[in-house]
Amino acid sequence: MTNSLFDISGKIALVTGSTHGLGMAMAKGLGQAGATIIVNGNSSQEKIDNAVTEYKNEGIHAIGYKFDVSNEQEVISSIKKIETEIGYIDILINNAGIIKRTPLIDMEVDDFKQVINIDLVSPFIVSKHVVRGMIERKQGKIINICSMMTELGRNTVGAYAAAKGGLKMLTKNMATEWAKYNIQVNGIGPGYFATSQTAPIRVDGHPFNDFIVGRTPAAKWGDPSDLAGAAIFLSSKASDFVNGHILYVDGGILATIGKPSNEDED
């Protein structure tokens, strides 16, 4: 019974921005649980091909499709191609995103719009065209990748926070409109994870490393594989009555206002 609840073998999962980082970590989790992974990226075909090879080396059935998630016509044509060549998409993880670290007072309007477009408008575009097949089959799972900035502000990431805050409410509205078709739409809010991008600052004595370790009740950075369980849960029958929820995988950051500097260690 327990195994069948989490069984996603044979499912087709499109994970946007899955050529590296947390997107790849979640996609690998789904792939290792038996799903076929549609690998998406837009920077280069070579990067997609290399990622597909990495998946296959781990025994995961993966196929790559290059398209821009912010371009509706590319999304429409690519989804039609996936449905024709592979099959209907059972699981969609809207992971692709960007961040521009600029104080709001210095940020160009075009840069602000670009972040909103990729981080908020793109999940709407991709979901809108994937969900049609889900509605037809009366089943599907959509997972929008949110952030700590879905709930908290931070210097220099105002556009990103605005997009990720909006993504929470978009998730809830998608759930509201599509639940009647047996489609569950939820979000995952990753905390701070040990990836190749964060490697340069994950060293003792670095101010941000010390801040994250001190701010997180678990007192460590997350391992990307920690996201796999959340992704599998929200992609499987185990979450069939979970809808419009944001699951924060953050080591407890959002559970506390943080430890005062003068508080004694245990």
CSV table of C-alpha atoms in Angstrom, one decimal, residues 1 26 45 52 65-66 74 87 94 102 113 146 149 188-190 198 203 208 210 232 262:
chain,number,residue,atom,x,y,z
A,1,MET,CA,0.0,0.0,0.0
A,26,MET,CA,14.3,17.1,-8.4
A,45,GLN,CA,21.5,22.2,-27.1
A,52,VAL,CA,20.6,13.9,-20.7
A,65,TYR,CA,13.8,19.5,-25.5
A,66,LYS,CA,15.2,23.0,-25.9
A,74,GLU,CA,7.8,27.8,-28.5
A,87,GLY,CA,3.2,11.0,-24.6
A,94,ASN,CA,7.9,24.8,-13.2
A,102,THR,CA,20.1,44.9,-7.8
A,113,LYS,CA,10.0,42.9,-16.1
A,146,CYS,CA,8.8,28.9,-5.1
A,149,MET,CA,11.5,34.9,-1.0
A,188,ILE,CA,7.9,23.6,-3.3
A,189,GLY,CA,9.9,26.4,-1.5
A,190,PRO,CA,13.6,25.4,-1.3
A,198,THR,CA,26.9,28.2,-3.9
A,203,VAL,CA,33.3,28.0,3.4
A,208,PHE,CA,26.9,34.5,4.1
A,210,ASP,CA,27.9,31.8,8.6
A,232,ILE,CA,8.0,12.6,-5.4
A,262,ASN,CA,23.8,36.9,22.4
